[in-house]
């Protein structure tokens, strides 16, 4: 038996599992995206071309342009603050100190909790009538009456983004802390001998050494945030007035509120296409940076 055949046999189970649980469902999802597929009328399923996409783009009840804008804001703002705060937290946790294990466990705990459960808890905290935040602000004399954080379109998107930032910080902290602990101390010692201060050691030693980890975590987290409707669905379900609706939440609404699997699959196809294009461009830019082309 040749070496190539042995290798193929070894990876064959993985290929079969990928085909069954990944590529076949994706193919079915793409097929449904171009069909009239509604659970209210399963006897009338047929190919309808681009009708699902046209209905999504031209919907009167759901402004698609606003949903896309909400999605961009949701992803970009959440990602920037999650990474910045997570990186800072990882730097603080790098050096041993008394009680670091307990503190780390408390910091990383939110990452182990369901996003939907987190959304329910924070929906109570942001409640406009008896929420914890309004109660604190009123006791401090900052406000005279409760603010409708989740019922006012001016505050709703910012409120759910704050929760998502809080929820995603541990991911970056865990991943970047592991990367920071792998940086050789010899590099820092050499930088100190050359007269580099803390900031220069961070910029010239730490960040270049862990850059592959930074790149991969940002790529993964971007995809997860875009595909993450749990917090929004639990806190606002896209409201009020479509102000917090994102593509992922819009897909859930079409599926479980309207039972329109055709349009839900079309939204899923749009999300998948966006992520594929983003991943290709992102990895291409990172590859060029690594080779010094850019």
Tab-separated table of C-alpha atoms in Angstrom:
chain	number	residue	atom	x	y	z
A	1	UNK	CA	0.000	0.000	0.000
A	2	UNK	CA	1.451	3.361	-1.024
A	3	UNK	CA	2.077	6.145	1.459
A	4	UNK	CA	-0.462	8.460	-0.203
A	5	UNK	CA	-3.163	5.784	0.006
A	6	UNK	CA	-2.435	5.255	3.707
A	7	UNK	CA	-2.727	8.979	4.348
A	8	UNK	CA	-5.992	9.135	2.415
A	9	UNK	CA	-7.447	6.251	4.450
A	10	UNK	CA	-6.410	8.004	7.667
A	11	UNK	CA	-8.176	11.263	6.769
A	12	UNK	CA	-11.171	9.588	5.097
A	13	UNK	CA	-13.311	9.487	8.309
A	14	UNK	CA	-12.763	13.226	8.758
A	15	UNK	CA	-13.716	13.905	5.146
A	16	UNK	CA	-16.884	11.813	5.497
A	17	UNK	CA	-17.896	13.644	8.691
A	18	UNK	CA	-17.269	17.031	7.063
A	19	UNK	CA	-19.359	16.094	4.049
A	20	UNK	CA	-22.247	14.734	6.135
A	21	UNK	CA	-22.387	17.393	8.842
A	22	UNK	CA	-21.067	20.471	7.017
A	23	UNK	CA	-21.199	20.449	3.238
A	24	UNK	CA	-24.494	18.602	2.734
A	25	UNK	CA	-26.357	20.951	5.167
A	26	UNK	CA	-24.766	23.966	3.459
A	27	UNK	CA	-25.898	22.655	0.085
A	28	UNK	CA	-29.427	22.136	1.386
A	29	UNK	CA	-29.455	25.623	2.901
A	30	UNK	CA	-28.433	27.131	-0.444
A	31	UNK	CA	-31.147	25.127	-2.177
A	32	UNK	CA	-33.835	26.304	0.270
A	33	UNK	CA	-32.681	29.919	-0.203
A	34	UNK	CA	-34.008	29.734	-3.769
A	35	UNK	CA	-37.302	28.038	-2.895
A	36	UNK	CA	-40.689	29.093	-1.641
A	37	UNK	CA	-40.394	27.162	1.633
A	38	UNK	CA	-42.882	28.126	4.340
A	39	UNK	CA	-44.002	25.840	7.170
A	40	UNK	CA	-47.497	27.258	6.876
A	41	UNK	CA	-47.794	25.738	3.408
A	42	UNK	CA	-45.490	22.728	3.035
A	43	UNK	CA	-47.570	21.411	0.139
A	44	UNK	CA	-46.521	24.378	-1.992
A	45	UNK	CA	-42.712	24.199	-2.030
A	46	UNK	CA	-41.207	25.221	-5.355
A	47	UNK	CA	-38.184	26.952	-6.908
A	48	UNK	CA	-38.769	30.715	-6.957
A	49	UNK	CA	-35.370	32.016	-8.103
A	50	UNK	CA	-34.338	35.262	-6.422
A	51	UNK	CA	-37.776	36.094	-4.994
A	52	UNK	CA	-36.656	35.473	-1.409
A	53	UNK	CA	-33.773	37.892	-1.793
A	54	UNK	CA	-35.977	40.510	-3.468
A	55	UNK	CA	-38.546	40.241	-0.656
A	56	UNK	CA	-35.791	40.663	1.940
A	57	UNK	CA	-34.273	43.714	0.227
A	58	UNK	CA	-37.618	45.426	-0.365
A	59	UNK	CA	-39.442	44.558	2.860
A	60	UNK	CA	-41.461	47.446	4.308
A	61	UNK	CA	-41.565	46.053	7.854
A	62	UNK	CA	-37.834	45.324	8.030
A	63	UNK	CA	-35.557	47.983	6.555
A	64	UNK	CA	-32.720	45.884	5.139
A	65	UNK	CA	-30.304	48.834	4.826
A	66	UNK	CA	-30.795	49.645	8.508
A	67	UNK	CA	-30.286	45.987	9.433
A	68	UNK	CA	-26.979	45.910	7.524
A	69	UNK	CA	-25.876	49.165	9.187
A	70	UNK	CA	-26.839	47.771	12.610
A	71	UNK	CA	-24.827	44.633	11.833
A	72	UNK	CA	-21.725	46.614	10.870
A	73	UNK	CA	-21.938	48.748	14.022
A	74	UNK	CA	-22.639	45.673	16.154
A	75	UNK	CA	-19.610	43.810	14.803
A	76	UNK	CA	-17.061	46.632	14.570
A	77	UNK	CA	-17.734	48.341	17.912
A	78	UNK	CA	-18.018	45.035	19.783
A	79	UNK	CA	-14.832	43.683	18.217
A	80	UNK	CA	-12.722	46.801	18.872
A	81	UNK	CA	-13.655	47.030	22.553
A	82	UNK	CA	-13.571	43.270	23.154
A	83	UNK	CA	-10.057	43.047	21.733
A	84	UNK	CA	-8.729	46.180	23.447
A	85	UNK	CA	-10.123	45.322	26.888
A	86	UNK	CA	-9.338	41.621	26.516
A	87	UNK	CA	-5.730	42.364	25.540
A	88	UNK	CA	-5.367	44.732	28.474
A	89	UNK	CA	-6.799	42.131	30.835
A	90	UNK	CA	-4.420	39.493	29.480
A	91	UNK	CA	-1.462	41.812	30.109
A	92	UNK	CA	-2.626	42.357	33.690
A	93	UNK	CA	-3.019	38.611	34.297
A	94	UNK	CA	0.327	37.684	32.755
A	95	UNK	CA	2.415	38.161	35.871
A	96	UNK	CA	1.599	35.971	38.889
A	97	UNK	CA	-0.015	37.609	41.925
A	98	UNK	CA	-1.835	36.410	45.012
A	99	UNK	CA	-5.302	35.109	44.175
A	100	UNK	CA	-4.726	35.195	40.411
A	101	UNK	CA	-6.379	31.783	39.939
A	102	UNK	CA	-9.596	32.858	41.672
A	103	UNK	CA	-9.624	36.209	39.879
A	104	UNK	CA	-9.040	34.553	36.507
A	105	UNK	CA	-11.889	32.131	37.130
A	106	UNK	CA	-14.282	34.972	37.961
A	107	UNK	CA	-13.186	36.938	34.882
A	108	UNK	CA	-13.509	33.989	32.499
A	109	UNK	CA	-16.793	32.688	33.957
A	110	UNK	CA	-19.143	34.701	31.670
A	111	UNK	CA	-17.670	32.936	28.630
A	112	UNK	CA	-19.008	29.623	29.971
A	113	UNK	CA	-22.592	30.903	30.329
A	114	UNK	CA	-25.216	30.720	27.575
A	115	UNK	CA	-25.491	33.922	25.564
A	116	UNK	CA	-29.288	33.736	25.751
A	117	UNK	CA	-29.143	33.471	29.569
A	118	UNK	CA	-26.757	36.436	29.656
A	119	UNK	CA	-29.234	38.408	27.549
A	120	UNK	CA	-32.113	37.656	29.935
A	121	UNK	CA	-30.078	38.775	32.957
A	122	UNK	CA	-28.983	42.010	31.300
A	123	UNK	CA	-32.520	42.666	30.047
A	124	UNK	CA	-33.515	42.870	33.708
A	125	UNK	CA	-30.501	45.050	34.554
A	126	UNK	CA	-31.410	47.503	31.749
A	127	UNK	CA	-35.160	47.411	32.466
A	128	UNK	CA	-36.633	50.900	32.212
A	129	UNK	CA	-38.914	50.576	35.255
A	130	UNK	CA	-37.197	48.432	37.859
A	131	UNK	CA	-33.779	47.715	36.355
A	132	UNK	CA	-30.618	47.792	38.434
A	133	UNK	CA	-28.874	50.523	36.404
A	134	UNK	CA	-31.842	52.893	36.582
A	135	UNK	CA	-32.138	52.215	40.305
A	136	UNK	CA	-28.486	53.135	40.900
A	137	UNK	CA	-28.684	56.277	38.741
A	138	UNK	CA	-31.837	57.462	40.502
A	139	UNK	CA	-30.346	56.870	43.966
A	140	UNK	CA	-27.273	58.868	42.956
A	141	UNK	CA	-29.536	61.697	41.803
A	142	UNK	CA	-28.244	61.569	38.224
A	143	UNK	CA	-31.723	60.982	36.743
A	144	UNK	CA	-35.247	61.660	38.015
A	145	UNK	CA	-37.031	58.926	36.093
A	146	UNK	CA	-36.073	55.626	34.525
A	147	UNK	CA	-34.407	55.532	31.123
A	148	UNK	CA	-35.816	53.052	28.612
A	149	UNK	CA	-32.478	51.573	27.621
A	150	UNK	CA	-34.118	48.750	25.649
A	151	UNK	CA	-37.330	50.522	24.623
A	152	UNK	CA	-35.766	53.726	23.278
A	153	UNK	CA	-34.231	53.401	19.765
A	154	UNK	CA	-31.544	55.916	20.775
A	155	UNK	CA	-30.204	53.653	23.555
A	156	UNK	CA	-31.159	50.119	22.533
A	157	UNK	CA	-28.310	49.313	20.130
A	158	UNK	CA	-25.684	50.796	22.447
A	159	UNK	CA	-27.122	48.775	25.348
A	160	UNK	CA	-26.905	45.407	23.596
A	161	UNK	CA	-23.412	46.255	22.322
A	162	UNK	CA	-22.278	46.968	25.901
A	163	UNK	CA	-23.518	43.525	26.933
A	164	UNK	CA	-21.817	41.862	23.965
A	165	UNK	CA	-18.532	43.621	24.796
A	166	UNK	CA	-18.743	42.399	28.388
A	167	UNK	CA	-19.555	38.894	27.189
A	168	UNK	CA	-16.711	38.682	24.648
A	169	UNK	CA	-13.817	40.109	26.687
A	170	UNK	CA	-12.943	36.723	28.304
A	171	UNK	CA	-12.424	35.087	24.897
A	172	UNK	CA	-9.671	37.518	23.924
A	173	UNK	CA	-8.259	37.470	27.458
A	174	UNK	CA	-7.965	33.663	27.469
A	175	UNK	CA	-6.475	33.364	23.991
A	176	UNK	CA	-4.075	36.292	24.287
A	177	UNK	CA	-2.979	35.332	27.798
A	178	UNK	CA	-1.956	31.907	26.501
A	179	UNK	CA	-0.015	33.585	23.689
A	180	UNK	CA	1.648	36.088	26.039
A	181	UNK	CA	2.887	33.296	28.298
A	182	UNK	CA	4.693	31.756	25.324
A	183	UNK	CA	6.833	34.841	24.622
A	184	UNK	CA	10.457	34.027	25.637
A	185	UNK	CA	11.754	36.152	28.500
A	186	UNK	CA	15.080	36.410	26.652
A	187	UNK	CA	13.479	38.722	24.123
A	188	UNK	CA	12.335	41.099	26.865
A	189	UNK	CA	15.753	41.009	28.497
A	190	UNK	CA	17.447	41.822	25.188
A	191	UNK	CA	15.019	44.682	24.628
A	192	UNK	CA	15.740	46.042	28.124
A	193	UNK	CA	19.466	45.962	27.428
A	194	UNK	CA	18.824	47.976	24.263
A	195	UNK	CA	17.015	50.569	26.376
A	196	UNK	CA	13.450	49.770	25.337
A	197	UNK	CA	10.751	50.872	27.771
A	198	UNK	CA	7.484	49.040	28.463
A	199	UNK	CA	5.642	50.558	25.535
A	200	UNK	CA	8.426	49.782	23.049
A	201	UNK	CA	8.701	46.228	24.379
A	202	UNK	CA	4.958	45.847	23.866
A	203	UNK	CA	5.067	47.219	20.313
A	204	UNK	CA	8.362	45.728	19.139
A	205	UNK	CA	8.450	42.410	21.019
A	206	UNK	CA	5.089	41.303	22.377
A	207	UNK	CA	2.745	42.214	19.530
A	208	UNK	CA	4.992	40.917	16.679
A	209	UNK	CA	5.538	37.621	18.517
A	210	UNK	CA	1.819	36.975	19.167
A	211	UNK	CA	0.604	38.507	15.881
A	212	UNK	CA	-0.561	35.143	14.447
A	213	UNK	CA	-2.707	34.592	17.548
A	214	UNK	CA	-4.095	38.116	17.308
A	215	UNK	CA	-4.946	37.588	13.645
A	216	UNK	CA	-6.688	34.255	14.179
A	217	UNK	CA	-8.671	35.422	17.224
A	218	UNK	CA	-9.871	38.557	15.449
A	219	UNK	CA	-10.945	36.502	12.433
A	220	UNK	CA	-12.801	33.940	14.553
A	221	UNK	CA	-14.423	36.511	16.819
A	222	UNK	CA	-15.625	38.592	13.874
A	223	UNK	CA	-17.375	35.544	12.467
A	224	UNK	CA	-18.873	34.643	15.833
A	225	UNK	CA	-20.171	38.156	16.528
A	226	UNK	CA	-21.799	38.364	13.097
A	227	UNK	CA	-23.404	34.949	13.654
A	228	UNK	CA	-24.371	35.649	17.278
A	229	UNK	CA	-28.049	36.617	17.738
A	230	UNK	CA	-28.488	35.262	21.294
A	231	UNK	CA	-28.062	38.488	23.274
A	232	UNK	CA	-30.119	40.631	20.908
A	233	UNK	CA	-32.856	38.001	20.607
A	234	UNK	CA	-33.121	37.695	24.405
A	235	UNK	CA	-32.955	41.429	25.163
A	236	UNK	CA	-34.857	43.187	22.361
A	237	UNK	CA	-35.640	40.677	19.577
A	238	UNK	CA	-34.471	43.314	17.113
A	239	UNK	CA	-36.622	46.138	18.454
A	240	UNK	CA	-37.615	48.772	19.109
A	241	UNK	CA	-38.453	49.887	15.576
A	242	UNK	CA	-35.817	47.610	14.060
A	243	UNK	CA	-33.087	49.585	15.847
A	244	UNK	CA	-31.179	46.521	17.141
A	245	UNK	CA	-31.957	44.048	14.384
A	246	UNK	CA	-28.922	42.400	12.799
A	247	UNK	CA	-28.672	39.901	9.964
A	248	UNK	CA	-28.373	36.932	12.335
A	249	UNK	CA	-31.349	38.062	14.423
A	250	UNK	CA	-33.335	38.820	11.260
A	251	UNK	CA	-32.753	35.235	10.133
A	252	UNK	CA	-34.046	33.917	13.474
A	253	UNK	CA	-37.154	36.113	13.211
A	254	UNK	CA	-37.916	34.863	9.705
A	255	UNK	CA	-37.482	31.279	10.853
A	256	UNK	CA	-39.267	31.184	14.210
A	257	UNK	CA	-41.735	34.089	13.983
A	258	UNK	CA	-42.798	33.835	10.340
A	259	UNK	CA	-41.770	30.201	9.693
A	260	UNK	CA	-40.434	31.336	6.326
A	261	UNK	CA	-37.485	29.001	5.909
A	262	UNK	CA	-36.878	30.166	2.356
A	263	UNK	CA	-36.212	33.768	3.352
A	264	UNK	CA	-34.317	32.659	6.488
A	265	UNK	CA	-32.057	30.517	4.314
A	266	UNK	CA	-31.585	33.457	1.943
A	267	UNK	CA	-30.401	35.617	4.848
A	268	UNK	CA	-28.129	32.787	5.934
A	269	UNK	CA	-26.728	32.639	2.404
A	270	UNK	CA	-26.035	36.398	2.543
A	271	UNK	CA	-24.249	36.021	5.899
A	272	UNK	CA	-22.212	33.087	4.592
A	273	UNK	CA	-21.210	35.038	1.483
A	274	UNK	CA	-20.167	38.084	3.546
A	275	UNK	CA	-18.054	35.951	5.870
A	276	UNK	CA	-16.426	34.098	2.980
A	277	UNK	CA	-15.448	37.335	1.236
A	278	UNK	CA	-14.260	38.833	4.528
A	279	UNK	CA	-12.136	35.771	5.368
A	280	UNK	CA	-10.501	35.737	1.922
A	281	UNK	CA	-9.644	39.458	2.039
A	282	UNK	CA	-8.540	39.321	5.691
A	283	UNK	CA	-6.257	36.307	5.241
A	284	UNK	CA	-4.842	37.771	2.026
A	285	UNK	CA	-3.946	41.041	3.778
A	286	UNK	CA	-2.454	39.205	6.767
A	287	UNK	CA	-0.407	36.976	4.468
A	288	UNK	CA	0.971	40.032	2.691
A	289	UNK	CA	1.826	41.644	6.034
A	290	UNK	CA	3.673	38.525	7.146
A	291	UNK	CA	5.702	38.479	3.935
A	292	UNK	CA	6.417	42.204	4.220
A	293	UNK	CA	4.658	43.050	0.950
A	294	UNK	CA	2.461	45.654	2.635
